[in-house]
Amino acid sequence: ELKVEQNPLFLSMQEGKNYTIYCNYSTTSDRLYWYRQDPGKSLESLFVLLSNGAVKQEGRLMASLDTKARLSTLHITAAVHDLSATYFCAVDGYQGGGADGLTFGKGTHLIIQP
Amino acid sequence: DAGVIQSPRHEVTEMGQEVTLRCKPISGHNSLFWYRQTMMRGLELLIYFNNNVPIDDSGMPEDRFSAKMPNASFSTLKIQPSEPRDSAVYFCASSWGTPDQPQHFGDGTRLSIL
């Protein structure tokens, strides 16, 4: 059974600081996704990571994937209040050409304080 | 472009009643997914369809749950009879069915069973 673990689950940080969220998963996969969820809202896709060493950046967020370590990171640079949300990583464990359902981590609830 | 459309947005009903949740995927997407989100269990995959065919329903909690996709533009998730422990937010997502494309989520149905 595929397991996805995120840490930390809760994070309170100050504006302007840097921090990293970690996502470990239990089986071989090179398909990892990061989503953002605001309270009471839907999930918004942030990044799709499909190979070992993949790195993607959007604004103050940067995501990377190490398939050998089965680890993905989401790095926040110079945090601003608008980045306050819950961040989920999710893994597609399917090995074939199509896509499978996702297994999600528990989410990291991020609060950024002025 | 219209995103994934779910209805109703909120449903409150009494234990034992039948509940039907509806989803219209993004036009052209050939994969459709149903997820459930609770505080205790997080986001869980219930079932997914490729080209209207159910592929994996191993996440469906029990026989009280059923899902159909009669055509490419409509899916239902039915709970009969409903129980208080079914209270959750149910999300529908759709995708192109390839790993390089993320799943797009609807706004969810917040279900409360009294």
mmCIF file of C-alpha atoms in Angstrom:
data_model
loop_
_atom_site.group_PDB
_atom_site.id
_atom_site.type_symbol
_atom_site.label_atom_id
_atom_site.label_comp_id
_atom_site.label_asym_id
_atom_site.label_seq_id
_atom_site.Cartn_x
_atom_site.Cartn_y
_atom_site.Cartn_z
ATOM 1 C CA GLU A 1 0.000 0.000 0.000
ATOM 2 C CA LEU A 2 1.359 3.378 -0.992
ATOM 3 C CA LYS A 3 1.874 5.744 1.934
ATOM 4 C CA VAL A 4 2.625 9.447 1.712
ATOM 5 C CA GLU A 5 3.899 11.348 4.718
ATOM 6 C CA GLN A 6 4.306 15.081 5.014
ATOM 7 C CA ASN A 7 6.071 17.073 7.653
ATOM 8 C CA PRO A 8 5.544 19.271 9.363
ATOM 9 C CA LEU A 9 1.751 19.063 9.569
ATOM 10 C CA PHE A 10 1.500 22.523 11.077
ATOM 11 C CA LEU A 11 3.820 25.431 10.490
ATOM 12 C CA SER A 12 3.620 28.978 11.714
ATOM 13 C CA MET A 13 6.218 31.317 10.316
ATOM 14 C CA GLN A 14 6.928 34.973 9.918
ATOM 15 C CA GLU A 15 6.813 36.929 6.714
ATOM 16 C CA GLY A 16 10.166 37.150 5.024
ATOM 17 C CA LYS A 17 11.436 33.819 6.303
ATOM 18 C CA ASN A 18 12.318 30.710 4.318
ATOM 19 C CA TYR A 19 11.061 27.228 5.030
ATOM 20 C CA THR A 20 10.761 23.762 3.525
ATOM 21 C CA ILE A 21 7.944 21.226 3.603
ATOM 22 C CA TYR A 22 8.928 17.582 3.161
ATOM 23 C CA CYS A 23 7.015 14.790 1.495
ATOM 24 C CA ASN A 24 8.139 11.159 1.766
ATOM 25 C CA TYR A 25 6.452 8.271 -0.004
ATOM 26 C CA SER A 26 6.759 4.546 0.362
ATOM 27 C CA THR A 27 6.941 3.073 -3.123
ATOM 28 C CA THR A 28 8.770 3.615 -6.378
ATOM 29 C CA SER A 29 7.181 6.466 -8.273
ATOM 30 C CA ASP A 30 8.268 9.351 -10.456
ATOM 31 C CA ARG A 31 4.925 11.127 -10.415
ATOM 32 C CA LEU A 32 4.439 13.634 -7.664
ATOM 33 C CA TYR A 33 2.015 16.532 -7.421
ATOM 34 C CA TRP A 34 1.685 19.521 -5.117
ATOM 35 C CA TYR A 35 -1.653 21.157 -4.420
ATOM 36 C CA ARG A 36 -2.785 24.145 -2.408
ATOM 37 C CA GLN A 37 -6.076 24.350 -0.524
ATOM 38 C CA ASP A 38 -7.499 27.502 1.071
ATOM 39 C CA PRO A 39 -9.996 27.033 3.928
ATOM 40 C CA GLY A 40 -13.338 25.788 2.656
ATOM 41 C CA LYS A 41 -12.120 25.779 -0.925
ATOM 42 C CA SER A 42 -11.090 23.352 -3.617
ATOM 43 C CA LEU A 43 -7.605 22.075 -4.399
ATOM 44 C CA GLU A 44 -5.453 24.077 -6.784
ATOM 45 C CA SER A 45 -2.635 22.406 -8.686
ATOM 46 C CA LEU A 46 0.787 23.949 -8.043
ATOM 47 C CA PHE A 47 3.404 21.604 -9.507
ATOM 48 C CA VAL A 48 3.730 18.376 -11.475
ATOM 49 C CA LEU A 49 7.056 16.575 -10.949
ATOM 50 C CA LEU A 50 7.726 13.619 -13.229
ATOM 51 C CA SER A 51 11.371 12.650 -13.030
ATOM 52 C CA ASN A 52 14.271 12.294 -10.658
ATOM 53 C CA GLY A 53 15.875 15.662 -10.099
ATOM 54 C CA ALA A 54 12.891 17.591 -11.404
ATOM 55 C CA VAL A 55 12.706 21.138 -10.072
ATOM 56 C CA LYS A 56 9.933 23.618 -10.713
ATOM 57 C CA GLN A 57 9.480 27.163 -9.478
ATOM 58 C CA GLU A 58 6.561 29.542 -9.392
ATOM 59 C CA GLY A 59 7.023 32.821 -7.604
ATOM 60 C CA ARG A 60 8.157 32.180 -4.035
ATOM 61 C CA LEU A 61 7.533 28.433 -4.241
ATOM 62 C CA MET A 62 9.966 25.844 -5.540
ATOM 63 C CA ALA A 63 9.357 22.097 -5.642
ATOM 64 C CA SER A 64 11.841 19.297 -6.234
ATOM 65 C CA LEU A 65 11.749 15.521 -6.556
ATOM 66 C CA ASP A 66 14.327 12.894 -5.576
ATOM 67 C CA THR A 67 12.899 9.547 -6.670
ATOM 68 C CA LYS A 68 15.808 7.570 -5.242
ATOM 69 C CA ALA A 69 15.174 8.962 -1.776
ATOM 70 C CA ARG A 70 11.412 8.936 -2.423
ATOM 71 C CA LEU A 71 11.349 12.520 -1.265
ATOM 72 C CA SER A 72 9.884 15.762 -2.545
ATOM 73 C CA THR A 73 10.332 19.199 -1.035
ATOM 74 C CA LEU A 74 8.351 22.398 -1.322
ATOM 75 C CA HIS A 75 10.509 25.390 -0.476
ATOM 76 C CA ILE A 76 9.068 28.756 0.412
ATOM 77 C CA THR A 77 11.278 31.774 -0.056
ATOM 78 C CA ALA A 78 10.646 35.088 1.725
ATOM 79 C CA ALA A 79 7.160 34.051 2.784
ATOM 80 C CA VAL A 80 4.249 36.452 2.443
ATOM 81 C CA HIS A 81 0.848 36.289 4.114
ATOM 82 C CA ASP A 82 -0.925 35.310 0.883
ATOM 83 C CA LEU A 83 0.875 31.970 0.954
ATOM 84 C CA SER A 84 -1.031 30.941 4.078
ATOM 85 C CA ALA A 85 -2.918 27.762 3.116
ATOM 86 C CA THR A 86 -2.762 23.993 3.420
ATOM 87 C CA TYR A 87 -0.309 22.331 1.051
ATOM 88 C CA PHE A 88 -0.706 18.732 -0.050
ATOM 89 C CA CYS A 89 1.656 16.439 -1.848
ATOM 90 C CA ALA A 90 0.181 13.513 -3.748
ATOM 91 C CA VAL A 91 1.681 10.528 -5.500
ATOM 92 C CA ASP A 92 0.496 8.535 -8.495
ATOM 93 C CA GLY A 93 1.849 5.040 -7.993
ATOM 94 C CA TYR A 94 0.947 3.780 -11.456
ATOM 95 C CA GLN A 95 3.864 2.654 -13.588
ATOM 96 C CA GLY A 96 2.163 2.532 -16.970
ATOM 97 C CA GLY A 97 1.431 5.142 -19.612
ATOM 98 C CA GLY A 98 -1.840 6.336 -18.143
ATOM 99 C CA ALA A 99 -2.654 8.053 -14.894
ATOM 100 C CA ASP A 100 -3.982 6.609 -11.674
ATOM 101 C CA GLY A 101 -5.796 7.975 -8.674
ATOM 102 C CA LEU A 102 -3.672 9.952 -6.248
ATOM 103 C CA THR A 103 -2.585 9.087 -2.725
ATOM 104 C CA PHE A 104 -2.379 12.273 -0.671
ATOM 105 C CA GLY A 105 -0.320 13.257 2.336
ATOM 106 C CA LYS A 106 -2.123 14.644 5.374
ATOM 107 C CA GLY A 107 -1.297 18.195 4.338
ATOM 108 C CA THR A 108 0.817 20.952 5.866
ATOM 109 C CA HIS A 109 -1.234 23.751 7.411
ATOM 110 C CA LEU A 110 0.875 26.857 6.871
ATOM 111 C CA ILE A 111 0.234 30.135 8.671
ATOM 112 C CA ILE A 112 2.368 33.126 7.771
ATOM 113 C CA GLN A 113 2.232 35.957 10.234
ATOM 114 C CA PRO A 114 3.220 39.565 9.613
ATOM 115 C CA ASP B 1 -13.307 27.630 -19.516
ATOM 116 C CA ALA B 2 -15.660 25.964 -17.086
ATOM 117 C CA GLY B 3 -13.970 23.837 -14.489
ATOM 118 C CA VAL B 4 -15.264 20.703 -12.836
ATOM 119 C CA ILE B 5 -18.824 21.339 -11.696
ATOM 120 C CA GLN B 6 -20.259 19.583 -8.673
ATOM 121 C CA SER B 7 -23.730 19.704 -7.228
ATOM 122 C CA PRO B 8 -25.104 20.226 -4.720
ATOM 123 C CA ARG B 9 -22.541 22.385 -2.897
ATOM 124 C CA HIS B 10 -24.062 21.530 0.457
ATOM 125 C CA GLU B 11 -26.334 18.680 1.492
ATOM 126 C CA VAL B 12 -27.824 18.061 4.915
ATOM 127 C CA THR B 13 -29.955 14.990 5.352
ATOM 128 C CA GLU B 14 -31.011 12.480 7.941
ATOM 129 C CA MET B 15 -29.454 9.115 8.518
ATOM 130 C CA GLY B 16 -30.934 6.431 6.306
ATOM 131 C CA GLN B 17 -31.739 8.706 3.408
ATOM 132 C CA GLU B 18 -30.338 8.269 -0.065
ATOM 133 C CA VAL B 19 -27.800 10.876 -1.150
ATOM 134 C CA THR B 20 -26.746 11.522 -4.743
ATOM 135 C CA LEU B 21 -23.771 13.698 -5.585
ATOM 136 C CA ARG B 22 -23.228 14.897 -9.137
ATOM 137 C CA CYS B 23 -20.195 15.853 -11.173
ATOM 138 C CA LYS B 24 -19.618 17.313 -14.623
ATOM 139 C CA PRO B 25 -15.957 16.971 -15.657
ATOM 140 C CA ILE B 26 -14.037 19.412 -17.801
ATOM 141 C CA SER B 27 -14.966 18.906 -21.419
ATOM 142 C CA GLY B 28 -12.488 16.620 -23.168
ATOM 143 C CA HIS B 29 -11.071 15.085 -20.027
ATOM 144 C CA ASN B 30 -11.253 11.310 -20.111
ATOM 145 C CA SER B 31 -10.461 10.468 -16.491
ATOM 146 C CA LEU B 32 -12.739 11.224 -13.556
ATOM 147 C CA PHE B 33 -11.995 10.733 -9.872
ATOM 148 C CA TRP B 34 -14.060 10.853 -6.685
ATOM 149 C CA TYR B 35 -12.297 11.739 -3.415
ATOM 150 C CA ARG B 36 -13.513 12.199 0.140
ATOM 151 C CA GLN B 37 -11.952 14.600 2.639
ATOM 152 C CA THR B 38 -12.359 14.356 6.416
ATOM 153 C CA MET B 39 -10.351 15.737 9.293
ATOM 154 C CA MET B 40 -9.557 12.260 10.576
ATOM 155 C CA ARG B 41 -8.633 10.503 7.339
ATOM 156 C CA GLY B 42 -7.600 13.356 5.081
ATOM 157 C CA LEU B 43 -8.120 13.020 1.324
ATOM 158 C CA GLU B 44 -8.983 9.523 0.131
ATOM 159 C CA LEU B 45 -9.557 8.216 -3.368
ATOM 160 C CA LEU B 46 -12.902 6.463 -3.613
ATOM 161 C CA ILE B 47 -13.126 5.465 -7.278
ATOM 162 C CA TYR B 48 -11.951 6.560 -10.680
ATOM 163 C CA PHE B 49 -13.077 6.136 -14.273
ATOM 164 C CA ASN B 50 -11.184 6.122 -17.550
ATOM 165 C CA ASN B 51 -13.315 6.708 -20.643
ATOM 166 C CA ASN B 52 -16.448 6.201 -18.522
ATOM 167 C CA VAL B 53 -15.296 2.779 -17.305
ATOM 168 C CA PRO B 54 -14.640 2.226 -13.584
ATOM 169 C CA ILE B 55 -10.993 1.254 -13.165
ATOM 170 C CA ASP B 56 -10.416 1.097 -9.430
ATOM 171 C CA ASP B 57 -13.163 1.158 -6.812
ATOM 172 C CA SER B 58 -11.085 -0.290 -3.992
ATOM 173 C CA GLY B 59 -11.464 2.926 -2.030
ATOM 174 C CA MET B 60 -15.239 2.748 -1.881
ATOM 175 C CA PRO B 61 -15.952 2.224 1.819
ATOM 176 C CA GLU B 62 -18.699 -0.369 1.519
ATOM 177 C CA ASP B 63 -21.659 -1.517 -0.497
ATOM 178 C CA ARG B 64 -23.673 1.505 0.532
ATOM 179 C CA PHE B 65 -21.575 3.535 -1.886
ATOM 180 C CA SER B 66 -21.955 3.310 -5.642
ATOM 181 C CA ALA B 67 -20.727 5.432 -8.545
ATOM 182 C CA LYS B 68 -21.687 5.626 -12.184
ATOM 183 C CA MET B 69 -20.505 7.453 -15.247
ATOM 184 C CA PRO B 70 -23.176 7.008 -17.921
ATOM 185 C CA ASN B 71 -21.428 9.349 -20.360
ATOM 186 C CA ALA B 72 -18.313 11.480 -20.714
ATOM 187 C CA SER B 73 -19.922 14.549 -19.190
ATOM 188 C CA PHE B 74 -21.633 13.236 -16.088
ATOM 189 C CA SER B 75 -20.955 11.105 -13.040
ATOM 190 C CA THR B 76 -22.836 10.354 -9.845
ATOM 191 C CA LEU B 77 -21.812 9.098 -6.436
ATOM 192 C CA LYS B 78 -24.659 7.597 -4.466
ATOM 193 C CA ILE B 79 -24.854 6.663 -0.795
ATOM 194 C CA GLN B 80 -27.766 4.481 0.268
ATOM 195 C CA PRO B 81 -28.503 4.328 3.144
ATOM 196 C CA SER B 82 -26.483 7.240 4.486
ATOM 197 C CA GLU B 83 -24.884 7.186 7.943
ATOM 198 C CA PRO B 84 -23.441 10.000 10.115
ATOM 199 C CA ARG B 85 -19.898 8.712 9.494
ATOM 200 C CA ASP B 86 -20.354 9.511 5.801
ATOM 201 C CA SER B 87 -20.277 13.215 6.643
ATOM 202 C CA ALA B 88 -17.377 14.714 4.706
ATOM 203 C CA VAL B 89 -16.487 16.899 1.756
ATOM 204 C CA TYR B 90 -16.681 14.925 -1.468
ATOM 205 C CA PHE B 91 -14.546 16.145 -4.348
ATOM 206 C CA CYS B 92 -14.761 15.221 -7.975
ATOM 207 C CA ALA B 93 -11.687 15.729 -10.171
ATOM 208 C CA SER B 94 -10.987 15.199 -13.852
ATOM 209 C CA SER B 95 -7.893 14.996 -16.016
ATOM 210 C CA TRP B 96 -6.574 14.131 -19.478
ATOM 211 C CA GLY B 97 -5.490 10.757 -18.103
ATOM 212 C CA THR B 98 -1.765 11.315 -18.593
ATOM 213 C CA PRO B 99 0.706 11.819 -15.751
ATOM 214 C CA ASP B 100 2.042 15.117 -17.079
ATOM 215 C CA GLN B 101 -1.323 16.769 -16.542
ATOM 216 C CA PRO B 102 -2.661 17.465 -13.042
ATOM 217 C CA GLN B 103 -6.096 16.524 -11.861
ATOM 218 C CA HIS B 104 -8.495 19.489 -11.701
ATOM 219 C CA PHE B 105 -10.790 19.527 -8.702
ATOM 220 C CA GLY B 106 -14.351 20.758 -8.354
ATOM 221 C CA ASP B 107 -15.490 22.902 -5.447
ATOM 222 C CA GLY B 108 -16.727 19.855 -3.550
ATOM 223 C CA THR B 109 -19.985 18.836 -1.911
ATOM 224 C CA ARG B 110 -20.107 19.331 1.843
ATOM 225 C CA LEU B 111 -22.277 16.477 3.119
ATOM 226 C CA SER B 112 -23.719 16.338 6.620
ATOM 227 C CA ILE B 113 -25.669 13.289 7.747
ATOM 228 C CA LEU B 114 -27.633 13.892 10.946
#
